[in-house]
């Protein structure tokens, strides 16, 4: 407990010193982080290989490239993001200065996930630094090589007091959560998310929770199945299925189920060759506990493809299940592995009803040549995000907020949304001490005349053209004279 108090206390003292508030300092730290990623690329790739059997090309594409893109965007846009935001004013505040000031929250905690152990720490860290906060970083202990590398590298490049790294497992995280933070961002499962939120509530600390869930994928009969299944196969089996926004299960008409299976098999052959196990592009399950959990989901299921496994290397082949019952074990929890159940429905109405009976997912996917059908599914369901005619790609567009809803999480980040998540939108109104007569509308004693004048000045609408603006300006001057005459 004392160690955690010391770490957080040092970070708070450093934040209170004010040195991380200037844009120059934030930019300096972001440039240092960029330099770290570029200079230590080989070490980062080696850690990802050791933790998840990620090939160099896949690891770079999935983890490093996203971090570099986020850094480039933050450094380019930081001055405009941090600038005061003027707001519209009413007649009684026309002469005043009104704006929103985005200020840092203070000391924030970022708890990363093991499935993408580098990018899921670095992306929110970039937003928190850009917003001017001190950040305590807690990488996942399950991806131990990447966690240790982050702990070793960050102090070499960033301010050690403002951006400390805490390693360890459940005991260390539990102790850390007893400390007071000004915001907590957690990526992981719903069970731990509830623990994080309960701990945060003791200090009234706001949270961003990225929790995942069972993301459905509906395939319409009016669809190019070859293209759809290639895209679904890519998103489902990348990182061995250990992706929070991977399509968790497919819903389709019974008449196309066999064609879906055949097209997925063709895409797997295209991506990984005859021997998936020897493909450098196919990852492994992170540990034996998760390996056994995933295999347990296959019990009693009809395996249309795959199913092979090797516990020694934590290998599970890309697997497709058909004729899956909605009540089966594999449909009870997020799979988070290379197993794709296919459920059949007779119409899009039935698909929408099925999706809505379950917890709100982190992502939802719809494939159809009919854009109206896609938009209907969007309008009649709820999810953290949606991609039509592809999977996962909304995650990579930084102008879109990434986050869940309901059981799949709360809050969002990426790009400017990260900056806003770690900022307080402070309302600022600056007046002068002149034209005191206008204030008599709000001073006692009250009267019906004052109410009538207030209604006129605050509720009257004018057109937005030059004439309207001239009238508003004229009324602003008249207001002071009238109120002074009437109420003096």
CSV table of C-alpha atoms in Angstrom, one decimal:
chain,number,residue,atom,x,y,z
A,1,UNK,CA,0.0,0.0,0.0
A,2,UNK,CA,2.8,2.4,0.9
A,3,UNK,CA,4.5,1.9,-2.5
A,4,UNK,CA,1.3,2.7,-4.4
A,5,UNK,CA,0.7,5.8,-2.2
A,6,UNK,CA,4.2,6.9,-3.0
A,7,UNK,CA,3.9,6.4,-6.7
A,8,UNK,CA,0.6,8.3,-7.0
A,9,UNK,CA,1.7,10.9,-4.5
A,10,UNK,CA,4.8,11.7,-6.6
A,11,UNK,CA,2.7,11.9,-9.7
A,12,UNK,CA,0.2,14.3,-8.0
A,13,UNK,CA,3.0,16.5,-6.7
A,14,UNK,CA,4.5,16.6,-10.2
A,15,UNK,CA,1.1,17.5,-11.6
A,16,UNK,CA,0.6,20.2,-9.0
A,17,UNK,CA,3.9,21.7,-9.9
A,18,UNK,CA,2.3,22.8,-13.1
A,19,UNK,CA,5.0,21.7,-15.5
A,20,UNK,CA,2.8,19.4,-17.6
A,21,UNK,CA,0.2,22.1,-18.3
A,22,UNK,CA,2.1,24.0,-21.0
A,23,UNK,CA,1.6,22.9,-24.6
A,24,UNK,CA,5.3,23.0,-25.1
A,25,UNK,CA,5.9,20.4,-22.4
A,26,UNK,CA,3.1,18.1,-23.7
A,27,UNK,CA,4.5,18.3,-27.2
A,28,UNK,CA,8.0,17.5,-25.9
A,29,UNK,CA,6.7,14.4,-24.1
A,30,UNK,CA,4.7,13.2,-27.2
A,31,UNK,CA,7.8,13.6,-29.4
A,32,UNK,CA,9.8,11.6,-26.9
A,33,UNK,CA,7.2,8.9,-27.0
A,34,UNK,CA,7.4,8.9,-30.8
A,35,UNK,CA,11.2,8.6,-30.5
A,36,UNK,CA,10.8,5.6,-28.1
A,37,UNK,CA,8.5,3.7,-30.5
A,38,UNK,CA,10.8,4.3,-33.5
A,39,UNK,CA,14.1,3.6,-31.7
A,40,UNK,CA,12.8,0.5,-29.8
A,41,UNK,CA,10.8,-1.0,-32.6
A,42,UNK,CA,12.8,-4.3,-32.6
A,43,UNK,CA,12.4,-4.7,-28.8
A,44,UNK,CA,8.7,-4.0,-29.0
A,45,UNK,CA,8.2,-6.6,-31.8
A,46,UNK,CA,10.2,-9.2,-29.9
A,47,UNK,CA,8.1,-8.7,-26.8
A,48,UNK,CA,4.9,-9.1,-28.8
A,49,UNK,CA,6.3,-12.2,-30.5
A,50,UNK,CA,7.1,-13.7,-27.1
A,51,UNK,CA,3.7,-13.0,-25.6
A,52,UNK,CA,1.3,-13.8,-28.5
A,53,UNK,CA,3.4,-15.3,-31.3
A,54,UNK,CA,2.9,-12.2,-33.4
A,55,UNK,CA,4.9,-12.0,-36.6
A,56,UNK,CA,6.9,-8.8,-37.2
A,57,UNK,CA,4.6,-7.6,-40.0
A,58,UNK,CA,1.4,-8.3,-38.1
A,59,UNK,CA,2.7,-6.8,-34.8
A,60,UNK,CA,3.8,-3.7,-36.6
A,61,UNK,CA,0.5,-3.3,-38.4
A,62,UNK,CA,-1.7,-4.1,-35.4
A,63,UNK,CA,0.2,-2.3,-32.7
A,64,UNK,CA,3.1,0.0,-33.7
A,65,UNK,CA,1.5,1.7,-36.7
A,66,UNK,CA,-1.6,2.7,-34.8
A,67,UNK,CA,0.5,4.3,-32.1
A,68,UNK,CA,2.6,6.3,-34.6
A,69,UNK,CA,-0.6,7.5,-36.3
A,70,UNK,CA,-2.1,8.6,-33.0
A,71,UNK,CA,1.0,10.4,-32.1
A,72,UNK,CA,1.2,12.2,-35.4
A,73,UNK,CA,-2.4,13.3,-35.1
A,74,UNK,CA,-2.0,14.5,-31.5
A,75,UNK,CA,1.1,16.5,-32.3
A,76,UNK,CA,-0.5,18.1,-35.3
A,77,UNK,CA,-3.8,19.0,-33.8
A,78,UNK,CA,-2.9,19.7,-30.1
A,79,UNK,CA,-2.9,23.5,-30.4
A,80,UNK,CA,-6.4,23.5,-31.9
A,81,UNK,CA,-7.7,20.9,-29.5
A,82,UNK,CA,-6.4,22.9,-26.5
A,83,UNK,CA,-7.6,26.3,-27.7
A,84,UNK,CA,-10.5,27.9,-25.9
A,85,UNK,CA,-13.8,27.2,-27.6
A,86,UNK,CA,-16.0,30.3,-28.0
A,87,UNK,CA,-19.8,29.6,-27.4
A,88,UNK,CA,-22.9,31.4,-28.6
A,89,UNK,CA,-24.2,34.2,-26.3
A,90,UNK,CA,-27.6,35.6,-25.6
A,91,UNK,CA,-28.6,39.3,-25.6
A,92,UNK,CA,-27.6,39.9,-22.0
A,93,UNK,CA,-24.1,38.5,-22.5
A,94,UNK,CA,-23.3,40.0,-25.9
A,95,UNK,CA,-20.5,42.1,-24.5
A,96,UNK,CA,-19.0,39.4,-22.4
A,97,UNK,CA,-16.4,36.7,-23.2
A,98,UNK,CA,-17.8,33.2,-23.1
A,99,UNK,CA,-15.9,30.1,-23.9
A,100,UNK,CA,-15.1,26.5,-22.9
A,101,UNK,CA,-11.6,25.9,-21.6
A,102,UNK,CA,-10.3,22.3,-21.8
A,103,UNK,CA,-8.1,21.7,-18.7
A,104,UNK,CA,-6.3,18.6,-17.5
A,105,UNK,CA,-8.2,16.4,-15.0
A,106,UNK,CA,-5.1,15.7,-12.9
A,107,UNK,CA,-3.7,12.2,-12.2
A,108,UNK,CA,-5.2,9.5,-14.3
A,109,UNK,CA,-4.8,5.7,-14.3
A,110,UNK,CA,-4.6,3.6,-17.4
A,111,UNK,CA,-5.0,-0.1,-17.0
A,112,UNK,CA,-4.1,-2.0,-20.2
A,113,UNK,CA,-5.2,-5.3,-21.7
A,114,UNK,CA,-3.1,-8.4,-22.6
A,115,UNK,CA,-4.5,-9.0,-26.2
A,116,UNK,CA,-3.0,-5.9,-27.7
A,117,UNK,CA,-0.6,-5.1,-24.9
A,118,UNK,CA,1.2,-2.2,-26.5
A,119,UNK,CA,-1.3,-0.2,-28.5
A,120,UNK,CA,-4.0,-0.5,-25.8
A,121,UNK,CA,-1.7,1.2,-23.3
A,122,UNK,CA,-0.1,3.7,-25.7
A,123,UNK,CA,-3.2,5.1,-27.4
A,124,UNK,CA,-4.9,6.3,-24.3
A,125,UNK,CA,-1.6,7.4,-22.8
A,126,UNK,CA,-1.1,9.7,-25.8
A,127,UNK,CA,-4.5,11.3,-25.2
A,128,UNK,CA,-3.8,11.7,-21.5
A,129,UNK,CA,-0.4,13.3,-22.1
A,130,UNK,CA,-1.8,15.6,-24.8
A,131,UNK,CA,-4.5,16.8,-22.3
A,132,UNK,CA,-1.9,17.7,-19.8
A,133,UNK,CA,-2.4,15.0,-17.2
A,134,UNK,CA,0.0,13.0,-15.0
A,135,UNK,CA,-0.6,9.3,-15.9
A,136,UNK,CA,0.0,6.1,-13.9
A,137,UNK,CA,0.4,3.2,-16.3
A,138,UNK,CA,-0.6,-0.3,-15.4
A,139,UNK,CA,0.1,-2.8,-18.2
A,140,UNK,CA,-1.5,-6.3,-18.1
A,141,UNK,CA,0.7,-8.8,-16.3
A,142,UNK,CA,-0.6,-11.6,-18.6
A,143,UNK,CA,1.5,-10.3,-21.5
A,144,UNK,CA,4.5,-10.2,-19.2
A,145,UNK,CA,7.2,-9.5,-21.8
A,146,UNK,CA,5.4,-6.4,-23.2
A,147,UNK,CA,4.5,-5.2,-19.7
A,148,UNK,CA,8.1,-5.4,-18.5
A,149,UNK,CA,9.3,-3.7,-21.7
A,150,UNK,CA,6.9,-0.8,-21.1
A,151,UNK,CA,8.1,-0.5,-17.5
A,152,UNK,CA,11.7,-0.4,-18.7
A,153,UNK,CA,11.3,2.0,-21.7
A,154,UNK,CA,8.9,4.7,-20.5
A,155,UNK,CA,11.2,6.1,-17.7
A,156,UNK,CA,14.0,6.3,-20.3
A,157,UNK,CA,12.0,8.7,-22.5
A,158,UNK,CA,9.3,10.3,-20.4
A,159,UNK,CA,9.2,12.3,-17.2
A,160,UNK,CA,9.6,9.6,-14.5
A,161,UNK,CA,7.5,11.4,-11.9
A,162,UNK,CA,4.6,12.3,-14.1
A,163,UNK,CA,4.3,9.0,-16.0
A,164,UNK,CA,5.2,6.1,-13.7
A,165,UNK,CA,4.6,2.4,-14.6
A,166,UNK,CA,3.3,-0.1,-12.1
A,167,UNK,CA,3.8,-3.8,-12.9
A,168,UNK,CA,2.3,-6.8,-11.1
A,169,UNK,CA,-0.9,-8.8,-11.0
A,170,UNK,CA,-4.2,-8.7,-9.1
A,171,UNK,CA,-2.7,-7.7,-5.7
A,172,UNK,CA,-0.8,-4.7,-7.1
A,173,UNK,CA,-3.8,-3.6,-9.2
A,174,UNK,CA,-6.1,-4.0,-6.2
A,175,UNK,CA,-3.8,-1.8,-4.1
A,176,UNK,CA,-3.5,0.8,-6.9
A,177,UNK,CA,-7.3,1.0,-7.1
A,178,UNK,CA,-7.5,2.1,-3.5
A,179,UNK,CA,-5.8,5.3,-4.4
A,180,UNK,CA,-7.6,8.4,-5.6
A,181,UNK,CA,-7.4,9.2,-9.2
A,182,UNK,CA,-9.1,11.9,-11.3
A,183,UNK,CA,-10.0,9.5,-14.1
A,184,UNK,CA,-9.5,5.7,-14.7
A,185,UNK,CA,-9.5,4.1,-18.2
A,186,UNK,CA,-9.7,0.3,-18.1
A,187,UNK,CA,-9.7,-2.2,-21.0
A,188,UNK,CA,-10.7,-5.7,-20.2
A,189,UNK,CA,-13.7,-7.8,-19.3
A,190,UNK,CA,-17.0,-6.8,-17.6
A,191,UNK,CA,-16.3,-8.6,-14.4
A,192,UNK,CA,-13.1,-6.7,-13.7
A,193,UNK,CA,-14.8,-3.6,-15.1
A,194,UNK,CA,-17.3,-3.7,-12.3
A,195,UNK,CA,-14.5,-4.0,-9.7
A,196,UNK,CA,-12.8,-1.0,-11.2
A,197,UNK,CA,-16.0,1.1,-11.2
A,198,UNK,CA,-16.8,0.1,-7.6
A,199,UNK,CA,-13.3,1.2,-6.5
A,200,UNK,CA,-13.6,4.5,-8.5
A,201,UNK,CA,-17.0,5.2,-6.9
A,202,UNK,CA,-15.4,5.5,-3.5
A,203,UNK,CA,-13.6,8.6,-4.7
A,204,UNK,CA,-16.2,9.8,-7.2
A,205,UNK,CA,-13.7,9.1,-9.9
A,206,UNK,CA,-15.1,9.0,-13.5
A,207,UNK,CA,-14.2,6.0,-15.5
A,208,UNK,CA,-13.9,4.9,-19.2
A,209,UNK,CA,-14.5,1.2,-19.5
A,210,UNK,CA,-13.7,-0.7,-22.7
A,211,UNK,CA,-15.2,-4.1,-22.0
A,212,UNK,CA,-16.0,-6.0,-25.2
A,213,UNK,CA,-18.9,-8.5,-25.4
A,214,UNK,CA,-20.4,-10.7,-28.1
A,215,UNK,CA,-20.3,-8.7,-31.3
A,216,UNK,CA,-22.8,-10.0,-33.8
A,217,UNK,CA,-22.3,-10.2,-37.6
A,218,UNK,CA,-25.4,-10.4,-39.8
A,219,UNK,CA,-25.0,-11.6,-43.4
A,220,UNK,CA,-27.9,-10.8,-45.7
A,221,UNK,CA,-28.7,-13.1,-48.6
A,222,UNK,CA,-28.3,-10.2,-51.0
A,223,UNK,CA,-24.5,-10.0,-50.5
A,224,UNK,CA,-21.2,-10.9,-52.2
A,225,UNK,CA,-20.4,-13.8,-49.9
A,226,UNK,CA,-16.8,-14.2,-51.1
A,227,UNK,CA,-15.9,-10.6,-50.2
A,228,UNK,CA,-18.0,-10.7,-47.0
A,229,UNK,CA,-16.5,-13.9,-45.7
A,230,UNK,CA,-12.9,-12.8,-46.6
A,231,UNK,CA,-13.4,-9.7,-44.5
A,232,UNK,CA,-15.1,-11.6,-41.7
A,233,UNK,CA,-12.3,-14.2,-41.7
A,234,UNK,CA,-9.6,-11.5,-41.5
A,235,UNK,CA,-11.3,-9.8,-38.5
A,236,UNK,CA,-12.3,-13.0,-36.7
A,237,UNK,CA,-9.0,-14.9,-36.8
A,238,UNK,CA,-6.4,-12.0,-36.6
A,239,UNK,CA,-4.6,-12.3,-33.3
A,240,UNK,CA,-6.0,-15.8,-32.9
A,241,UNK,CA,-9.5,-14.4,-32.3
A,242,UNK,CA,-8.3,-12.4,-29.3
A,243,UNK,CA,-9.7,-9.0,-30.4
A,244,UNK,CA,-12.4,-7.2,-28.4
A,245,UNK,CA,-14.2,-6.0,-31.6
A,246,UNK,CA,-13.8,-9.3,-33.5
A,247,UNK,CA,-17.1,-10.7,-34.9
A,248,UNK,CA,-18.1,-13.1,-32.1
A,249,UNK,CA,-20.8,-15.0,-34.1
A,250,UNK,CA,-22.5,-14.9,-37.5
A,251,UNK,CA,-26.2,-14.7,-38.1
A,252,UNK,CA,-27.5,-15.7,-41.6
A,253,UNK,CA,-30.4,-17.3,-43.4
A,254,UNK,CA,-30.2,-21.2,-43.4
A,255,UNK,CA,-30.0,-21.2,-47.2
A,256,UNK,CA,-26.6,-19.6,-47.2
A,257,UNK,CA,-25.0,-21.2,-44.1
A,258,UNK,CA,-23.1,-23.8,-46.1
A,259,UNK,CA,-21.9,-21.2,-48.6
A,260,UNK,CA,-20.7,-19.0,-45.7
A,261,UNK,CA,-18.6,-22.0,-44.4
A,262,UNK,CA,-17.1,-22.7,-47.8
A,263,UNK,CA,-16.1,-19.1,-48.3
A,264,UNK,CA,-14.6,-18.9,-44.9
A,265,UNK,CA,-12.6,-22.0,-45.6
A,266,UNK,CA,-11.4,-20.5,-48.9
A,267,UNK,CA,-10.3,-17.3,-47.1
A,268,UNK,CA,-8.4,-19.3,-44.5
A,269,UNK,CA,-6.6,-21.2,-47.2
A,270,UNK,CA,-5.8,-17.9,-48.9
A,271,UNK,CA,-4.5,-16.3,-45.6
A,272,UNK,CA,-2.7,-19.1,-43.9
A,273,UNK,CA,-2.1,-21.8,-46.4
A,274,UNK,CA,-2.6,-25.6,-46.0
A,275,UNK,CA,-0.9,-25.8,-42.6
A,276,UNK,CA,-2.2,-23.0,-40.4
A,277,UNK,CA,0.0,-24.0,-37.5
A,278,UNK,CA,3.1,-23.3,-39.5
A,279,UNK,CA,1.9,-20.0,-40.8
A,280,UNK,CA,3.9,-17.0,-39.5
A,281,UNK,CA,0.8,-14.9,-39.6
A,282,UNK,CA,-1.3,-17.0,-37.2
A,283,UNK,CA,-0.9,-16.2,-33.5
A,284,UNK,CA,-1.4,-18.3,-30.4
A,285,UNK,CA,-3.7,-18.2,-27.4
A,286,UNK,CA,-2.0,-16.2,-24.7
A,287,UNK,CA,-1.8,-18.9,-22.0
A,288,UNK,CA,-3.0,-22.4,-21.1
A,289,UNK,CA,-5.9,-21.2,-18.9
A,290,UNK,CA,-7.5,-19.4,-21.8
A,291,UNK,CA,-6.6,-22.3,-24.1
A,292,UNK,CA,-8.6,-24.7,-22.0
A,293,UNK,CA,-11.5,-22.2,-21.6
A,294,UNK,CA,-11.9,-21.9,-25.4
A,295,UNK,CA,-11.7,-25.7,-25.9
A,296,UNK,CA,-14.4,-26.1,-23.4
A,297,UNK,CA,-16.7,-24.0,-25.5
A,298,UNK,CA,-16.5,-26.6,-28.3
A,299,UNK,CA,-18.0,-29.4,-26.3
A,300,UNK,CA,-21.2,-30.7,-27.9
A,301,UNK,CA,-20.9,-28.4,-30.9
A,302,UNK,CA,-21.0,-29.3,-34.6
A,303,UNK,CA,-17.6,-28.4,-36.0
A,304,UNK,CA,-17.8,-27.6,-39.7
A,305,UNK,CA,-14.2,-26.7,-40.0
A,306,UNK,CA,-11.1,-26.7,-37.8
A,307,UNK,CA,-11.1,-27.8,-34.2
A,308,UNK,CA,-7.5,-29.0,-34.0
A,309,UNK,CA,-5.5,-27.9,-31.0
A,310,UNK,CA,-2.1,-28.3,-29.3
A,311,UNK,CA,-1.9,-27.4,-25.7
A,312,UNK,CA,1.9,-27.3,-25.6
A,313,UNK,CA,2.0,-24.4,-28.0
A,314,UNK,CA,-1.4,-23.0,-27.1
A,315,UNK,CA,-2.5,-23.5,-30.7
A,316,UNK,CA,-6.2,-23.7,-31.7
A,317,UNK,CA,-6.9,-23.9,-35.4
A,318,UNK,CA,-9.5,-21.5,-36.9
A,319,UNK,CA,-12.8,-23.2,-36.2
A,320,UNK,CA,-16.3,-22.7,-37.6
A,321,UNK,CA,-19.4,-24.1,-35.8
A,322,UNK,CA,-22.7,-24.6,-37.6
A,323,UNK,CA,-26.3,-25.0,-36.5
A,324,UNK,CA,-25.5,-23.4,-33.1
A,325,UNK,CA,-28.2,-23.1,-30.5
A,326,UNK,CA,-28.7,-19.7,-28.9
A,327,UNK,CA,-28.7,-21.5,-25.5
A,328,UNK,CA,-25.4,-23.3,-26.0
A,329,UNK,CA,-22.4,-22.5,-23.8
A,330,UNK,CA,-20.5,-20.9,-26.7
A,331,UNK,CA,-23.2,-18.3,-26.9
A,332,UNK,CA,-23.1,-17.4,-23.2
A,333,UNK,CA,-19.8,-15.5,-23.0
A,334,UNK,CA,-17.5,-13.6,-25.3
A,335,UNK,CA,-15.4,-16.3,-27.1
A,336,UNK,CA,-12.2,-14.3,-27.4
A,337,UNK,CA,-10.6,-17.0,-29.5
A,338,UNK,CA,-10.6,-18.5,-33.0
A,339,UNK,CA,-14.0,-20.1,-32.8
A,340,UNK,CA,-16.9,-18.7,-35.0
A,341,UNK,CA,-20.4,-20.0,-34.3
A,342,UNK,CA,-23.0,-19.6,-37.1
A,343,UNK,CA,-26.7,-19.2,-36.1
A,344,UNK,CA,-29.5,-19.2,-38.6
A,345,UNK,CA,-32.5,-16.8,-38.8
A,346,UNK,CA,-35.2,-16.5,-41.4
A,347,UNK,CA,-35.3,-12.7,-41.7
A,348,UNK,CA,-33.6,-9.5,-40.8
A,349,UNK,CA,-36.4,-8.9,-38.4
A,350,UNK,CA,-35.5,-12.1,-36.5
A,351,UNK,CA,-31.8,-11.1,-36.6
A,352,UNK,CA,-32.6,-7.7,-35.0
A,353,UNK,CA,-34.8,-9.3,-32.4
A,354,UNK,CA,-32.1,-11.8,-31.5
A,355,UNK,CA,-29.5,-9.0,-31.2
A,356,UNK,CA,-31.8,-6.9,-29.0
A,357,UNK,CA,-32.5,-9.7,-26.6
A,358,UNK,CA,-28.9,-9.8,-25.6
A,359,UNK,CA,-26.5,-7.3,-23.9
A,360,UNK,CA,-25.4,-4.4,-26.0
A,361,UNK,CA,-22.2,-5.4,-27.9
A,362,UNK,CA,-19.0,-3.4,-28.4
A,363,UNK,CA,-19.4,-3.7,-32.2
A,364,UNK,CA,-22.0,-4.8,-34.7
A,365,UNK,CA,-21.5,-5.8,-38.3
A,366,UNK,CA,-23.9,-6.0,-41.2
A,367,UNK,CA,-23.2,-7.3,-44.7
A,368,UNK,CA,-25.6,-6.5,-47.5
A,369,UNK,CA,-25.8,-4.9,-51.0
A,370,UNK,CA,-28.9,-3.1,-49.6
A,371,UNK,CA,-27.7,0.1,-47.8
A,372,UNK,CA,-31.2,0.7,-46.5
A,373,UNK,CA,-31.2,-2.7,-44.8
A,374,UNK,CA,-27.8,-1.8,-43.2
A,375,UNK,CA,-29.2,1.5,-41.9
A,376,UNK,CA,-32.3,-0.2,-40.6
A,377,UNK,CA,-30.2,-2.6,-38.5
A,378,UNK,CA,-28.3,0.4,-37.2
A,379,UNK,CA,-31.4,2.3,-36.3
A,380,UNK,CA,-33.1,-0.6,-34.6
A,381,UNK,CA,-30.2,-1.9,-32.5
A,382,UNK,CA,-27.6,-0.5,-30.2
A,383,UNK,CA,-23.9,-1.1,-30.0
A,384,UNK,CA,-20.6,0.7,-29.2
A,385,UNK,CA,-19.8,1.0,-32.9
A,386,UNK,CA,-20.9,-0.3,-36.3
A,387,UNK,CA,-19.2,-1.2,-39.5
A,388,UNK,CA,-21.3,-2.0,-42.6
A,389,UNK,CA,-19.9,-4.4,-45.2
A,390,UNK,CA,-16.6,-4.9,-43.2
A,391,UNK,CA,-15.4,-5.6,-39.7
A,392,UNK,CA,-13.3,-3.8,-37.2
A,393,UNK,CA,-12.4,-0.9,-39.5
A,394,UNK,CA,-14.3,1.7,-37.5
A,395,UNK,CA,-11.7,1.1,-34.8
A,396,UNK,CA,-9.0,2.5,-37.1
A,397,UNK,CA,-10.7,5.8,-38.0
A,398,UNK,CA,-9.5,8.2,-35.3
A,399,UNK,CA,-12.3,10.7,-36.0
A,400,UNK,CA,-14.8,8.1,-34.7
A,401,UNK,CA,-15.1,7.6,-30.9
A,402,UNK,CA,-14.2,4.0,-29.9
A,403,UNK,CA,-16.1,2.8,-26.9
A,404,UNK,CA,-18.9,0.6,-25.6
A,405,UNK,CA,-22.5,1.0,-24.4
A,406,UNK,CA,-24.2,-0.7,-21.6
A,407,UNK,CA,-22.5,-4.0,-20.7
A,408,UNK,CA,-19.8,-3.4,-23.3
A,409,UNK,CA,-18.5,-0.3,-21.6
A,410,UNK,CA,-18.8,3.4,-21.2
A,411,UNK,CA,-16.9,6.4,-22.5
A,412,UNK,CA,-14.7,6.5,-25.5
A,413,UNK,CA,-11.3,7.5,-26.8
A,414,UNK,CA,-9.1,7.7,-30.0
A,415,UNK,CA,-7.9,10.9,-31.6
A,416,UNK,CA,-9.6,14.0,-30.3
A,417,UNK,CA,-12.0,11.9,-28.3
A,418,UNK,CA,-9.0,10.7,-26.2
A,419,UNK,CA,-8.1,14.3,-25.5
A,420,UNK,CA,-11.6,15.2,-24.5
A,421,UNK,CA,-11.9,12.1,-22.3
A,422,UNK,CA,-9.0,13.2,-20.3
A,423,UNK,CA,-10.0,16.9,-20.2
A,424,UNK,CA,-12.5,18.9,-18.1
A,425,UNK,CA,-14.7,21.2,-20.1
A,426,UNK,CA,-14.6,24.3,-17.9
A,427,UNK,CA,-17.3,26.8,-18.5
A,428,UNK,CA,-15.9,30.4,-18.5
A,429,UNK,CA,-17.8,33.7,-18.6
A,430,UNK,CA,-15.9,37.0,-18.2
A,431,UNK,CA,-17.8,40.1,-17.7
A,432,UNK,CA,-16.8,43.7,-17.1
A,433,UNK,CA,-18.1,46.1,-14.4
A,434,UNK,CA,-20.0,48.4,-16.8
A,435,UNK,CA,-23.7,48.6,-17.8
A,436,UNK,CA,-24.8,47.7,-14.4
A,437,UNK,CA,-28.3,48.8,-15.3
A,438,UNK,CA,-29.0,45.7,-17.3
A,439,UNK,CA,-28.4,43.6,-14.1
A,440,UNK,CA,-31.4,45.2,-12.4
A,441,UNK,CA,-33.5,42.6,-14.2
A,442,UNK,CA,-32.1,40.0,-11.9
A,443,UNK,CA,-31.7,42.0,-8.7
A,444,UNK,CA,-34.5,42.1,-6.0
A,445,UNK,CA,-37.1,43.3,-5.6
A,446,UNK,CA,-38.8,41.2,-8.3
A,447,UNK,CA,-41.7,42.4,-10.4
A,448,UNK,CA,-43.8,41.4,-13.4
A,449,UNK,CA,-42.1,44.1,-15.5
A,450,UNK,CA,-38.7,42.6,-14.9
A,451,UNK,CA,-40.0,39.2,-15.9
A,452,UNK,CA,-41.5,40.6,-19.1
A,453,UNK,CA,-38.2,42.3,-20.0
A,454,UNK,CA,-36.3,39.2,-19.2
A,455,UNK,CA,-38.6,37.1,-21.4
A,456,UNK,CA,-38.0,39.6,-24.2
A,457,UNK,CA,-34.3,39.7,-24.0
A,458,UNK,CA,-33.7,36.0,-23.4
A,459,UNK,CA,-36.5,34.3,-25.4
A,460,UNK,CA,-36.8,36.6,-28.4
A,461,UNK,CA,-35.5,35.0,-31.6
A,462,UNK,CA,-34.0,37.0,-34.5
A,463,UNK,CA,-32.7,35.8,-37.9
A,464,UNK,CA,-29.0,35.2,-38.2
A,465,UNK,CA,-28.4,37.7,-41.0
A,466,UNK,CA,-26.7,41.1,-40.7
A,467,UNK,CA,-30.0,42.8,-40.0
A,468,UNK,CA,-30.6,40.4,-37.1
A,469,UNK,CA,-27.2,41.0,-35.7
A,470,UNK,CA,-27.6,44.8,-36.0
A,471,UNK,CA,-31.0,44.6,-34.1
A,472,UNK,CA,-29.4,42.5,-31.4
A,473,UNK,CA,-26.5,44.9,-31.0
A,474,UNK,CA,-29.0,47.9,-30.9
A,475,UNK,CA,-31.2,46.1,-28.3
A,476,UNK,CA,-28.1,45.4,-26.2
A,477,UNK,CA,-27.6,49.2,-25.9
A,478,UNK,CA,-31.2,50.0,-25.5
A,479,UNK,CA,-31.5,47.3,-22.7
A,480,UNK,CA,-29.2,49.2,-20.5
A,481,UNK,CA,-30.9,52.5,-21.0
A,482,UNK,CA,-34.4,51.1,-20.6
A,483,UNK,CA,-33.7,49.2,-17.4
A,484,UNK,CA,-31.8,52.2,-15.9
A,485,UNK,CA,-34.8,54.4,-16.6
A,486,UNK,CA,-37.5,52.0,-15.5
A,487,UNK,CA,-35.7,50.6,-12.3
A,488,UNK,CA,-33.7,53.5,-11.0
